[in-house]
XYZ file of C-alpha atoms in Angstrom:
569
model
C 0.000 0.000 0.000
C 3.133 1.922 0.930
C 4.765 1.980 -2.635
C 6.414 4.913 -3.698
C 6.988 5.122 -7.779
C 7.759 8.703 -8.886
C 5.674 9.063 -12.697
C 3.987 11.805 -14.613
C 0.463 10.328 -14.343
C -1.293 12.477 -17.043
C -3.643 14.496 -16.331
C -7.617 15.653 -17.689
C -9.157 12.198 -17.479
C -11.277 12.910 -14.327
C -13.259 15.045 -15.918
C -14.213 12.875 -18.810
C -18.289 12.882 -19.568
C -19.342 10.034 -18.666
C -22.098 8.569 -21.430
C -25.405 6.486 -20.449
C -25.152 3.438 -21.807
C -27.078 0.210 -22.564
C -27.084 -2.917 -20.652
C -23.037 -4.328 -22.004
C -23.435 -7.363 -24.574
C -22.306 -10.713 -22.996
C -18.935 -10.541 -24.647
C -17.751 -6.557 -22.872
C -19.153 -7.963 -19.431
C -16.497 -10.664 -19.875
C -14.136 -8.180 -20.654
C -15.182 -6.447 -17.484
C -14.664 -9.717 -15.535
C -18.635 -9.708 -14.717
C -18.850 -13.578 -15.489
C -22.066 -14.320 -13.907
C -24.344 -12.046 -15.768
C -22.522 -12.680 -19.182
C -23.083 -16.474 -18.649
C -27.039 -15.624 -17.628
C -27.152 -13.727 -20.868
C -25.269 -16.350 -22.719
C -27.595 -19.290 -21.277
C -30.967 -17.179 -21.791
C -29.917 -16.725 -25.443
C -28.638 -20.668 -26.134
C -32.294 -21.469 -24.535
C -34.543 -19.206 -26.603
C -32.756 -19.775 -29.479
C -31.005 -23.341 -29.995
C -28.237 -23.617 -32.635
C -24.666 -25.008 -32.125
C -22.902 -21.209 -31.803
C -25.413 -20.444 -29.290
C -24.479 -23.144 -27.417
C -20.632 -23.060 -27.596
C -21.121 -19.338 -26.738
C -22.699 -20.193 -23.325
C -20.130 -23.319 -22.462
C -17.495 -20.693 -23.507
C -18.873 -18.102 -21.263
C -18.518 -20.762 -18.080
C -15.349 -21.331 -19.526
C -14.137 -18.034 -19.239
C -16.213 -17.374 -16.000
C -13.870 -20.399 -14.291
C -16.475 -23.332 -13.985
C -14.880 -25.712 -16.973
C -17.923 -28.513 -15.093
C -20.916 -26.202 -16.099
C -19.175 -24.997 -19.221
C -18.739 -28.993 -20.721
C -22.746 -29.570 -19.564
C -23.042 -26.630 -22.647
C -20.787 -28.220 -24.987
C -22.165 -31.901 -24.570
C -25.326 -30.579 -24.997
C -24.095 -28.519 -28.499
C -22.323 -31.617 -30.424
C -25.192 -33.163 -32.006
C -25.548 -29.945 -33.669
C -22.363 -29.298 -34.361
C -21.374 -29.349 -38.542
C -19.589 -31.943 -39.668
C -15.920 -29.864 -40.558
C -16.878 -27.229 -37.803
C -16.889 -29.773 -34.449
C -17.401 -26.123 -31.996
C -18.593 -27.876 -29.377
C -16.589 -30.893 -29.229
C -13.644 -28.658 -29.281
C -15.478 -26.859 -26.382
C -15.623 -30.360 -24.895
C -12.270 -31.051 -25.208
C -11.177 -27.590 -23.798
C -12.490 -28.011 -20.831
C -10.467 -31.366 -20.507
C -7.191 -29.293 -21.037
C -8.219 -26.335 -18.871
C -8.656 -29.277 -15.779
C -4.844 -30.489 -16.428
C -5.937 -33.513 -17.669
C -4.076 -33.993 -20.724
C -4.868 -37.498 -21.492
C -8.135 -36.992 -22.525
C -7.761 -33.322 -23.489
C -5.427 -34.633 -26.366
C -6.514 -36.889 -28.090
C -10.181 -35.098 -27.887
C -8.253 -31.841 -29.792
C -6.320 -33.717 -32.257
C -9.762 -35.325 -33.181
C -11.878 -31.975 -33.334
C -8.373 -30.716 -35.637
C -8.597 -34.267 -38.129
C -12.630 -33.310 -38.314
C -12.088 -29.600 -39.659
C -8.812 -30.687 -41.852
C -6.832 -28.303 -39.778
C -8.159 -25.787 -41.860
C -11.265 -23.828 -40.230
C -10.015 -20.356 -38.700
C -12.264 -20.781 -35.633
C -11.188 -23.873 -34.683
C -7.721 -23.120 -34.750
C -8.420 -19.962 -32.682
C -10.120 -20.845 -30.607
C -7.495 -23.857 -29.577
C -4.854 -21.523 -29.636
C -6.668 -19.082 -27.008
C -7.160 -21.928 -24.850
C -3.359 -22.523 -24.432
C -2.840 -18.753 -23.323
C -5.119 -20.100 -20.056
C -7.294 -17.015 -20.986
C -5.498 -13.698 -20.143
C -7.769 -11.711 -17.469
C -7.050 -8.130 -16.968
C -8.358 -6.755 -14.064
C -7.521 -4.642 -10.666
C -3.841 -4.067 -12.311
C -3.334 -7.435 -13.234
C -3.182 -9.417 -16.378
C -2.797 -13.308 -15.822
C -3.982 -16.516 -17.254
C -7.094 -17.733 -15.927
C -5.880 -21.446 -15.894
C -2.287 -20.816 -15.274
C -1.372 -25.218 -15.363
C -2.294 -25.112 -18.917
C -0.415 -22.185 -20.500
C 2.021 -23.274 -23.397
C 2.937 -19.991 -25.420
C 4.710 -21.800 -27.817
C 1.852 -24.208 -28.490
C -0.749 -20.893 -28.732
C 1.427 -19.092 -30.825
C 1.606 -22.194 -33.444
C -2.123 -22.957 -33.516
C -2.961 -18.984 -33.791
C -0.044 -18.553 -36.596
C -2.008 -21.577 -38.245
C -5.643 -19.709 -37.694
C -3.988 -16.282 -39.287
C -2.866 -18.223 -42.690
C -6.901 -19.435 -42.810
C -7.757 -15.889 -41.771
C -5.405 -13.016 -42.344
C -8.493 -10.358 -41.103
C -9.337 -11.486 -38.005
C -8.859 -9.083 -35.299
C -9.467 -11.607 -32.350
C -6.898 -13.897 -33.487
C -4.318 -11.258 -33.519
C -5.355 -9.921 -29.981
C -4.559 -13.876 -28.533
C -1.432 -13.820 -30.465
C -0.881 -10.496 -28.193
C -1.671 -12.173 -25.205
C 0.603 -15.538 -26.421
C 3.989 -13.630 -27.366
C 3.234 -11.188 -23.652
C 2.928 -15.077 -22.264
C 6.470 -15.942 -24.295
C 8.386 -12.370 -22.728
C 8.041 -10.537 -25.793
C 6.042 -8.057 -25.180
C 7.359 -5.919 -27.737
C 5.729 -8.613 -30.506
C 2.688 -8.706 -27.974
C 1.346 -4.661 -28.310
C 2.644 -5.031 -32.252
C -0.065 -7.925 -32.524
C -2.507 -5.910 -30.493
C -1.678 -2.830 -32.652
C -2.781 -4.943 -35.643
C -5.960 -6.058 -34.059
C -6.442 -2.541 -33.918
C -5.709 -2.253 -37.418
C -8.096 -5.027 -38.056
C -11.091 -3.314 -36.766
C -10.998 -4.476 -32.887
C -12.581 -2.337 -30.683
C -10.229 0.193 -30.403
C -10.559 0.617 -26.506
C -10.258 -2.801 -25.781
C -6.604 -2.620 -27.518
C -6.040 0.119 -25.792
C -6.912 -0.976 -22.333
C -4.726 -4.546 -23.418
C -1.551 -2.573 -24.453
C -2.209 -0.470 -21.187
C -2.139 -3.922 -18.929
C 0.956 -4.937 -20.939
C 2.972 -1.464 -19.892
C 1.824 -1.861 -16.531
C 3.040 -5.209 -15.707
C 6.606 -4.033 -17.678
C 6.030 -0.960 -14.946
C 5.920 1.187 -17.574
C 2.946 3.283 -15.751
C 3.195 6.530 -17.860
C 2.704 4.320 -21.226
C 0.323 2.498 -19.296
C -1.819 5.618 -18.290
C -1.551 6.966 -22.170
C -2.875 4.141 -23.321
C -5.638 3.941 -20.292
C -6.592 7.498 -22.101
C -6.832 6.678 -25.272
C -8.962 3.705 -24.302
C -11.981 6.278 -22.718
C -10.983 8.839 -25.654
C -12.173 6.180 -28.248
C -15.263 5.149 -25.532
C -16.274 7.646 -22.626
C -18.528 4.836 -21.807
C -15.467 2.049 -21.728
C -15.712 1.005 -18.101
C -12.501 -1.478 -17.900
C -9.966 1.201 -18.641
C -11.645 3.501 -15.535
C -11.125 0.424 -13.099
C -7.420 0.020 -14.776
C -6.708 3.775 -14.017
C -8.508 3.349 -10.586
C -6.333 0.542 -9.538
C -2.846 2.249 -11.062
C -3.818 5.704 -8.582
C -4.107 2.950 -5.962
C -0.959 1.193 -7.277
C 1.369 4.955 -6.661
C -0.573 6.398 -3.559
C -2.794 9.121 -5.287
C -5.701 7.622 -3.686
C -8.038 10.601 -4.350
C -7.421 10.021 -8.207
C -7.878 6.377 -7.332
C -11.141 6.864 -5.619
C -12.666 9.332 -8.645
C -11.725 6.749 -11.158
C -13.803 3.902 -9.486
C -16.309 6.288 -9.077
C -16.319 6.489 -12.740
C -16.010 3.208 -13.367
C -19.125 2.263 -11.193
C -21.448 5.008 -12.579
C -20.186 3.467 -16.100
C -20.629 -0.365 -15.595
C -23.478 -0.148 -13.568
C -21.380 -2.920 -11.775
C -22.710 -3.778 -8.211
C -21.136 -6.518 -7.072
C -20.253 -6.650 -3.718
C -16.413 -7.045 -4.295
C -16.267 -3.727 -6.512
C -18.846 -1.727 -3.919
C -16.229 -2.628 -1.175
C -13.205 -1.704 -2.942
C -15.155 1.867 -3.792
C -15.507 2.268 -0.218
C -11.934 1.126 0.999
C -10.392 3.893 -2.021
C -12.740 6.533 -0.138
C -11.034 5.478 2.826
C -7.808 6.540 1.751
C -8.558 8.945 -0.252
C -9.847 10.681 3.613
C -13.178 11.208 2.508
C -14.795 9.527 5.154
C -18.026 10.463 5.034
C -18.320 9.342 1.699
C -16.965 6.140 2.499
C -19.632 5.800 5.291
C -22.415 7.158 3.015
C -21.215 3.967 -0.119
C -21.902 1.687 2.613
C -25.228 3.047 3.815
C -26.272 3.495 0.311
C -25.028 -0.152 -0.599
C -25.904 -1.582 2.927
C -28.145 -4.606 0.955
C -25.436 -5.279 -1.469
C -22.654 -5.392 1.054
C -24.000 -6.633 5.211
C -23.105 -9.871 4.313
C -19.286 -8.988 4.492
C -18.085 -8.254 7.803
C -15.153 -6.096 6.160
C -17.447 -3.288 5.485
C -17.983 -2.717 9.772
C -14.166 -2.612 9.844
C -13.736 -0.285 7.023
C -17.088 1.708 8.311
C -15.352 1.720 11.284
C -12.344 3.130 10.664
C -13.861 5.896 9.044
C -16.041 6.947 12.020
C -12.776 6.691 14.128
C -11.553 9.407 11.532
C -14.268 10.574 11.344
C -14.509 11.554 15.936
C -17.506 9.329 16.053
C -16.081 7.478 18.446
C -19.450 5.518 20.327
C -20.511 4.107 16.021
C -16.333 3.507 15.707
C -16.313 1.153 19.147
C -19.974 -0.332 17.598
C -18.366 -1.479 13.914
C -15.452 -2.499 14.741
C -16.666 -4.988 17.849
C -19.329 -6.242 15.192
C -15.841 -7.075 13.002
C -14.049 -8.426 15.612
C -16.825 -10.493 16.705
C -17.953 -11.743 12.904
C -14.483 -12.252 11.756
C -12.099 -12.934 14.565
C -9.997 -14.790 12.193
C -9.197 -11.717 9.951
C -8.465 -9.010 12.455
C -5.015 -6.933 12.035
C -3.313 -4.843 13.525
C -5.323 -1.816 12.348
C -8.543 -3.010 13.964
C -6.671 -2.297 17.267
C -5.362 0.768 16.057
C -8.781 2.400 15.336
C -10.214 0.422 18.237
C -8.190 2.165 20.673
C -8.056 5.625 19.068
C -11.836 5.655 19.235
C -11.970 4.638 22.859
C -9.313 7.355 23.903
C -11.559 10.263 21.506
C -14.723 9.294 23.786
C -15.860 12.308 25.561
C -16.576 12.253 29.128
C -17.800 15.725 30.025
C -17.683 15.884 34.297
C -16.456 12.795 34.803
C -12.831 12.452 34.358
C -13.153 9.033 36.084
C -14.676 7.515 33.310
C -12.646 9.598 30.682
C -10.027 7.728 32.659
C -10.806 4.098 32.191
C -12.043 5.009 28.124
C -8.636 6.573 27.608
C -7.189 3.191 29.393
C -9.251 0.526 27.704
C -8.106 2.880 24.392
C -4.455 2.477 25.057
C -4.372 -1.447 25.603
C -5.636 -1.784 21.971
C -3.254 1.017 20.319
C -0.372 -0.997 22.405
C -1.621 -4.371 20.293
C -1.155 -2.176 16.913
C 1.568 0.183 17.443
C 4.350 -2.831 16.694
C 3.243 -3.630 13.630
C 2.280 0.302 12.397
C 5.019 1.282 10.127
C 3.333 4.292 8.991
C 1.765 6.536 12.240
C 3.471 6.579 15.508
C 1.076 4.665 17.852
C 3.916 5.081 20.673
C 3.274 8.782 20.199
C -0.350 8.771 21.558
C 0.416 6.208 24.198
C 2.694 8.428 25.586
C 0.264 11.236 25.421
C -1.963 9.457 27.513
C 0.486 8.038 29.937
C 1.947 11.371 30.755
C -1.373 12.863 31.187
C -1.958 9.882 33.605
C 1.327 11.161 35.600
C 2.151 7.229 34.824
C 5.833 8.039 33.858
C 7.598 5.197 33.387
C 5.318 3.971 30.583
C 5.558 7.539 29.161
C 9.306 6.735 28.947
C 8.773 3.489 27.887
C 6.500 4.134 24.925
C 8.696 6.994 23.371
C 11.536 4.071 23.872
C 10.122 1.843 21.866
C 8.889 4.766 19.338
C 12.704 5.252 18.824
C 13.437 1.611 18.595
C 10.889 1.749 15.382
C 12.766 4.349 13.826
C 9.675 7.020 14.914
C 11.432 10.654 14.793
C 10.192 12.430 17.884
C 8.223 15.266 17.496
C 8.873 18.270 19.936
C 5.824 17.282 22.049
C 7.597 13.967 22.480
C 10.440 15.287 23.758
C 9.016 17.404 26.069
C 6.715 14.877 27.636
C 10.413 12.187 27.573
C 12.407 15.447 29.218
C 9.823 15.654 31.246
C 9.042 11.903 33.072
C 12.745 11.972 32.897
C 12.968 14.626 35.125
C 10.082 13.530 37.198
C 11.024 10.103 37.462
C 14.844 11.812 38.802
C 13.789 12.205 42.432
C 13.926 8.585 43.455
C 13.125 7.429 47.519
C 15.624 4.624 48.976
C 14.150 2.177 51.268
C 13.999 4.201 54.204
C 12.409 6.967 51.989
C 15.019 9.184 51.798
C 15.589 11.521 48.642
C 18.011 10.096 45.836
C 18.855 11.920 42.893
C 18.741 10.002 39.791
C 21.573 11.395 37.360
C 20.881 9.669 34.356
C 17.687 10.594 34.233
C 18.351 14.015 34.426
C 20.758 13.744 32.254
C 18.483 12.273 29.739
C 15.912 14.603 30.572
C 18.395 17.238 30.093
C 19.048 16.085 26.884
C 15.547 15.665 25.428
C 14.434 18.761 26.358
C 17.433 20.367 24.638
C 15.823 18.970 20.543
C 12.909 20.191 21.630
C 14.157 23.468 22.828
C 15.988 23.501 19.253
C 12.820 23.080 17.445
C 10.627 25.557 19.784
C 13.114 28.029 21.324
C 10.606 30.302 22.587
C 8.739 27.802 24.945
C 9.654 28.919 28.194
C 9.131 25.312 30.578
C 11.755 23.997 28.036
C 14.058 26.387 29.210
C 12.739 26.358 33.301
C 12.946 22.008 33.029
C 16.575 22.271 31.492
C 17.749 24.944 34.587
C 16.328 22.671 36.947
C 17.149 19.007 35.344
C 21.074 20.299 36.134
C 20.171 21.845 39.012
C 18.360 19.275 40.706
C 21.283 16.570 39.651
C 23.263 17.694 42.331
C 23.453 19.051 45.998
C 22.460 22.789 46.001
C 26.264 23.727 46.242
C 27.211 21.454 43.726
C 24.781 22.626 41.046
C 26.161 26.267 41.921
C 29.579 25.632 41.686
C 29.645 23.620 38.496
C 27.156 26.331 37.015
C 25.698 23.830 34.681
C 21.868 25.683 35.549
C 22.742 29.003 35.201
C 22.446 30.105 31.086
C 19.257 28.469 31.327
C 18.060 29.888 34.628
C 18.733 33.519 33.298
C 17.333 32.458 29.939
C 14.070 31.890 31.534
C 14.047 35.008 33.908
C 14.924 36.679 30.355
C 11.752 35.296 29.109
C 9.349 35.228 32.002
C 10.093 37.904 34.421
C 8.761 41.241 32.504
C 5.001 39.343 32.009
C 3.123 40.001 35.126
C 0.983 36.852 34.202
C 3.880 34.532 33.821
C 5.856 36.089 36.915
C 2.555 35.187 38.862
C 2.612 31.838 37.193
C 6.819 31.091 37.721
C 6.708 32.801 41.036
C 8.665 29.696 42.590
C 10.820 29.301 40.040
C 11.714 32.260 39.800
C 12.788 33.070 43.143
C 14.878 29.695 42.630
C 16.359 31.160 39.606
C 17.554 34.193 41.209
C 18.931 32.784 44.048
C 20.917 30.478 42.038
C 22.340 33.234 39.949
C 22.957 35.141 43.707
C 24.746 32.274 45.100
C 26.833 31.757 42.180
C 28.189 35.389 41.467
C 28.688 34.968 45.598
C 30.410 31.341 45.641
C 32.059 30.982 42.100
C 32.724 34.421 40.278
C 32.970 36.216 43.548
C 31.475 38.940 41.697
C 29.515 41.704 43.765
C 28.950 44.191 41.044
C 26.597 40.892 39.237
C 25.377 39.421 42.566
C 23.877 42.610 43.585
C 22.076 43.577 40.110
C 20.591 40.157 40.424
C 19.364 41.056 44.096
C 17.806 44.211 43.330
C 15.727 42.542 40.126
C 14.771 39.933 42.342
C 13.431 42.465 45.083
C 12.102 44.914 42.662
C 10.074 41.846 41.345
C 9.325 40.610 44.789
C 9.501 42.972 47.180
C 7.452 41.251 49.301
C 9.632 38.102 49.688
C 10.961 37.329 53.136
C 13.925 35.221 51.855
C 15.129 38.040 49.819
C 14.532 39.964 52.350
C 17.250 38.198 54.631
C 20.068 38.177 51.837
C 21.828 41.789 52.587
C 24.738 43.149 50.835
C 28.103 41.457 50.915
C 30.180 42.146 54.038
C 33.276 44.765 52.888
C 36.518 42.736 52.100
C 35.110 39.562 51.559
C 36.236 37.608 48.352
């Protein structure tokens, strides 16, 4: 889902008029991969009107659909009308015998049907030759045989070379021999043979949309996309090259391109099978348009409650979508229709809807929410390789004063190659530095070093990337002040550029001076202590005095700190 191909995907095709069209004829809903109402079509027609092509055409229609049993009930049924130098049927017949791997009877039933027409009827060949490609299906960015065992290239190309000598004008036959030399790596010879079928009179779009398929699977995407184009410019109303283009926007990440195509493609085809409603609903998804993915599935609701994916995809989207209570109440029906298929995701939006519940008043049970919330995004956040799960745990667990995990989650963040965001290291400076005053067993205060030093540390990027943000500053003063004894911290002077950074910043806003009292009365008595103890400097311990008084003139403790006595160093 992740892949990242840099192309120039052209552009103008999303705006395309889309025509109304007529109900497809059997053969384009094959095209379209919509077996089962091709082979209804098929069927109806072979029973109204009886003759041996009507027949074939319905066996071959199961044929192509996948169901070789239901296709050779057709055929048998065809071969007392088949002529006498045209044996359709019995060819059909014997297809179906190749198509199931079963070569013994599959070849000696061909080589019959071949001795019958004198190796000399067109069709016959043909349609021999097509059934040694396996049947090429394009589809969702794909073109592959249908029954892979049976593909033989060679053996297609020979039989179709031998149908082209009989019939030099046939635009189908050159189309197989397309999908026969893509089958024997020359694809080069395969969109030349399609580019004669073209020639020939073939539906122009259906070449197009084949010689698209071919570029694509050569990852040739810009050719591919051209050709996708010319496919609706020769037939607006051409619904397989929509669903190609649909599923190539998937293919490079441009999911809202992806999701207009299929769109299209839907509104074109009429096509409302369940598998194609869900995959317009999961390209809404990531295309972020998440109310219309939740308004395809209540609009397709009939079509599509038999799949429990759509209450995980519906799901998801009301998680994106803060509708937290119908998020929980879609993806619990999921988990509890399909256990089996659940991924890591399902947790992910799981817990992100439980921690988005609001709890006005009762922080209690905006508590346990936000707890139940961050079980589930710990099940996910291992396997997320694209949003940092660890991220919001922390959020929560530093809110929750539960520090240790805090630490712990922006850990394994980094372990996951997650880059920290300046809110993440703030709240890992932070339980750092909270998690530094440590009791011994008799409960007596023990400075933790290393965690101020790695407090010290993260609060330092994140003063980098916000320098203005004035706790930054106050934490990193008092993560190397606190490290120490009170003369220690003085006499190495590690504190003091931050301490008088943050008076700097603080001390001429009467709201923040009310708000930093504390701190700063601790930052100016470190900066008095050390211009008394280190510099020895009276002229500097003095001017630091008289801002602290002027600020607090009330304070006792400044109060008691008088001038220094005359001749003292």
């Amino acid at each position: 889902m992740n892949t990242q191909l840099t192309i120039l995907l052209l552009s103008g095709l999303a705006g395309t008029a889309l025509a109304q069209t007529p109900t497809p004829d059997p053969n384009t809903l094959m095209n379209l991969g919509r077996f089962e109402e091709a082979t209804q079509l098929l069927s109806r027609n072979a029973q109204q009107s009886p003759s041996a092509q009507t027949i074939f055409d319905a066996g071959y229609g199961y044929l192509r659909a996948g169901k070789p049993d239901s296709a050779r009930i057709w055929f048998e049924k065809g071969i007392a009308m088949d002529e006498k130098r045209t044996p359709l049927n019995e060819m059909g017949d014997a297809i179906t015998y190749l198509v199931k791997n079963d070569p013994a009877n599959a070849e000696p039933k061909l080589a019959e049907v071949v001795k019958k027409s004198k190796g000399k009827n067109a069709d016959i060949l043909y349609r021999i030759g097509e059934a040694y490609t396996g049947y090429l299906t394009p589809g969702n960015g794909s073109i592959k045989p249908l029954y892979a065992k049976v593909v033989n290239a060679a053996t297609a190309i020979d039989y179709l070379n031998r149908a082209t000598e009989r019939d030099k004008k046939n635009p189908a036959i050159q189309l197989a021999l397309g999908d026969a030399y893509y089958l024997n790596k020359d694809a080069g010879t395969a969109v030349t043979r399609y580019e004669s079928a073209l020639e020939l009179g073939m539906d122009p779009s259906r070449v197009y949309q084949r010689i698209g398929d071919i570029y694509w699977q050569g990852r040739n995407l810009n050719l591919a996309v051209e050709n996708y184009k010319k496919a609706i410019e020769a037939n607006a109303s051409y619904a397989a090259a929509y669903n190609q283009l649909a599923e190539l926007y998937f293919l490079v990440n441009r999911y809202k391109e992806a999701a207009t195509y299929i769109d299209q493609y839907v509104n074109v085809s009429k096509d409302k099978r369940q598998e194609t409603l869900l995959r317009q609903a999961q390209f809404h998804f990531l295309a972020k348009d998440y109310q219309r993915t939740v308004n395809l599935i209540d609009s397709n609701r009939t079509a599509l409650a038999q799949n429990p994916i759509v209450y995980r995809i519906e799901g998801w989207a009301y998680s994106s979508l803060k509708e937290p209570q119908k998020a929980i109440q879609n993806i619990s029906t999921f988990l509890e229709k399909a256990p089996e298929k659940v991924m890591p995701d399902d947790y992910k939006y799981l817990g992100l809807a439980y921690m988005g519940i609001e709890n006005p008043g009762s922080d209690s049970l905006k508590a346990v929410n936000d707890s139940i919330g961050v079980t589930y995004l710990a099940k996910a956040a291992p396997f997320d390789t694209t949003e940092n799960l660890y991220s919001d745990m922390a959020k929560y667990y530093y809110r929750a004063k539960k520090h240790p995990e805090a630490v712990a989650a922006l850990d394994s963040a980094a372990k996951h190659n997650f880059k920290a965001d300046v809110q993440d290291l703030f709240r890992y400076g932070m339980s750092n530095y909270t998690l530094g005053f440590q009791r011994d067993s008799l409960g007596k205060l023990v400075r933790d070093t290393v965690r101020f030093a790695q407090a010290d540390s993260a609060l330092a990027l994140a003063q980098k990337a916000s320098p203005d943000y004035a706790p930054t500053v106050l934490y990193r003063a008092k993560a190397n002040y606190y490290a120490y004894t009170p003369e220690e911290a003085v006499r190495n002077g590690k504190a003091k550029p931050y301490f008088e950074q943050f008076i700097a910043m603080v001390s001429d806003k009467e709201d923040e001076r009310n708000r930093y009292k504390k701190d700063l009365l601790l930052a100016f008595k470190y900066l008095i202590s050390y211009n008394e103890l280190v510099t020895k400097d009276d002229t500097a311990r003095t001017e630091w005095l008289t801002k602290a008084k002027a600020l607090f003139p009330d304070n006792q403790e400044l109060a008691k700190i008088g001038a220094p006595v005359a001749g003292e160093q």
